[in-house]
Structures are given as structure tokens and as C-alpha cells.
């Protein structure tokens, strides 16, 4: 599994994660960016996004 320093680094180098992130609704992207220092892998990004989409945050 790829592990990155933070969301910004991951989105800069991982094209699949970047495409997934860009496909999310704006409000979800904003909430993820606010906690970007805690997102270190594509699986964390997807899990966090799914949690937010369910309204579990």
C-alpha cells in the first residue's frame, strides 16, 4: 500500500487518488482538505470520503 505524508502529496503523485478526489462532491472535498494532514493513503481517502457521504462524521 502506498503511504504519503499528507493528502496534498498523495494527490500530487497518485493520479488514481487525484481522479477519485476530483469526482467527489465539493463539500466532501472541502471537509477532506480540512483534515488532509491525517490522510496518508488512497484507502484512507476512500474510507473517509465514504464515511462523510454516509453522514457519519
CSV table of C-alpha atoms in Angstrom, one decimal:
chain,number,residue,atom,x,y,z
A,1,UNK,CA,0.0,0.0,0.0
A,2,UNK,CA,1.3,3.4,-0.9
A,3,UNK,CA,1.7,5.8,2.1
A,4,UNK,CA,2.1,9.5,1.8
A,5,UNK,CA,3.0,12.4,4.1
A,6,UNK,CA,-0.4,14.0,3.6
A,7,UNK,CA,-3.3,14.5,1.2
A,8,UNK,CA,-1.5,17.2,-0.8
A,9,UNK,CA,1.5,14.9,-1.5
A,10,UNK,CA,-0.7,12.0,-2.4
A,11,UNK,CA,-2.9,14.0,-4.8
A,12,UNK,CA,0.2,15.4,-6.5
A,13,UNK,CA,1.7,12.0,-7.3
A,14,UNK,CA,-1.1,9.4,-7.3
A,15,UNK,CA,-3.3,10.0,-10.4
A,16,UNK,CA,-5.9,7.5,-9.4
A,17,UNK,CA,-6.4,9.1,-6.0
A,18,UNK,CA,-6.5,12.5,-7.6
A,19,UNK,CA,-9.2,11.4,-10.0
A,20,UNK,CA,-11.2,9.8,-7.2
A,21,UNK,CA,-10.9,13.0,-5.1
A,22,UNK,CA,-11.9,15.2,-8.0
A,23,UNK,CA,-15.0,13.1,-8.5
A,24,UNK,CA,-16.3,13.8,-5.0
A,25,UNK,CA,-18.9,16.5,-4.3
A,26,UNK,CA,-17.4,19.9,-3.5
A,27,UNK,CA,-18.5,19.8,0.2
A,28,UNK,CA,-16.9,16.4,0.7
A,29,UNK,CA,-13.6,17.6,-0.8
A,30,UNK,CA,-13.6,20.7,1.4
A,31,UNK,CA,-14.1,18.6,4.5
A,32,UNK,CA,-11.3,16.2,3.5
A,33,UNK,CA,-8.9,19.0,2.8
A,34,UNK,CA,-9.5,20.4,6.3
A,35,UNK,CA,-8.1,17.2,7.7
A,36,UNK,CA,-5.7,16.5,4.9
A,37,UNK,CA,-2.7,16.0,7.3
A,38,UNK,CA,-4.5,12.9,8.5
A,39,UNK,CA,-5.0,11.3,5.1
A,40,UNK,CA,-2.0,9.2,4.1
A,41,UNK,CA,-3.2,6.6,1.6
A,42,UNK,CA,-5.8,6.1,-1.2
A,43,UNK,CA,-7.6,3.6,1.1
A,44,UNK,CA,-7.8,6.2,3.9
A,45,UNK,CA,-9.1,8.8,1.4
A,46,UNK,CA,-11.8,6.5,0.1
A,47,UNK,CA,-12.8,5.3,3.6
A,48,UNK,CA,-13.0,8.9,4.9
A,49,UNK,CA,-15.0,10.0,1.9
A,50,UNK,CA,-17.4,7.1,2.2
A,51,UNK,CA,-17.9,7.9,5.9
A,52,UNK,CA,-18.7,11.6,5.1
A,53,UNK,CA,-21.0,10.6,2.3
A,54,UNK,CA,-23.0,8.4,4.7
A,55,UNK,CA,-23.1,11.4,7.2
A,56,UNK,CA,-21.1,9.5,9.9
A,57,UNK,CA,-18.8,12.4,10.7
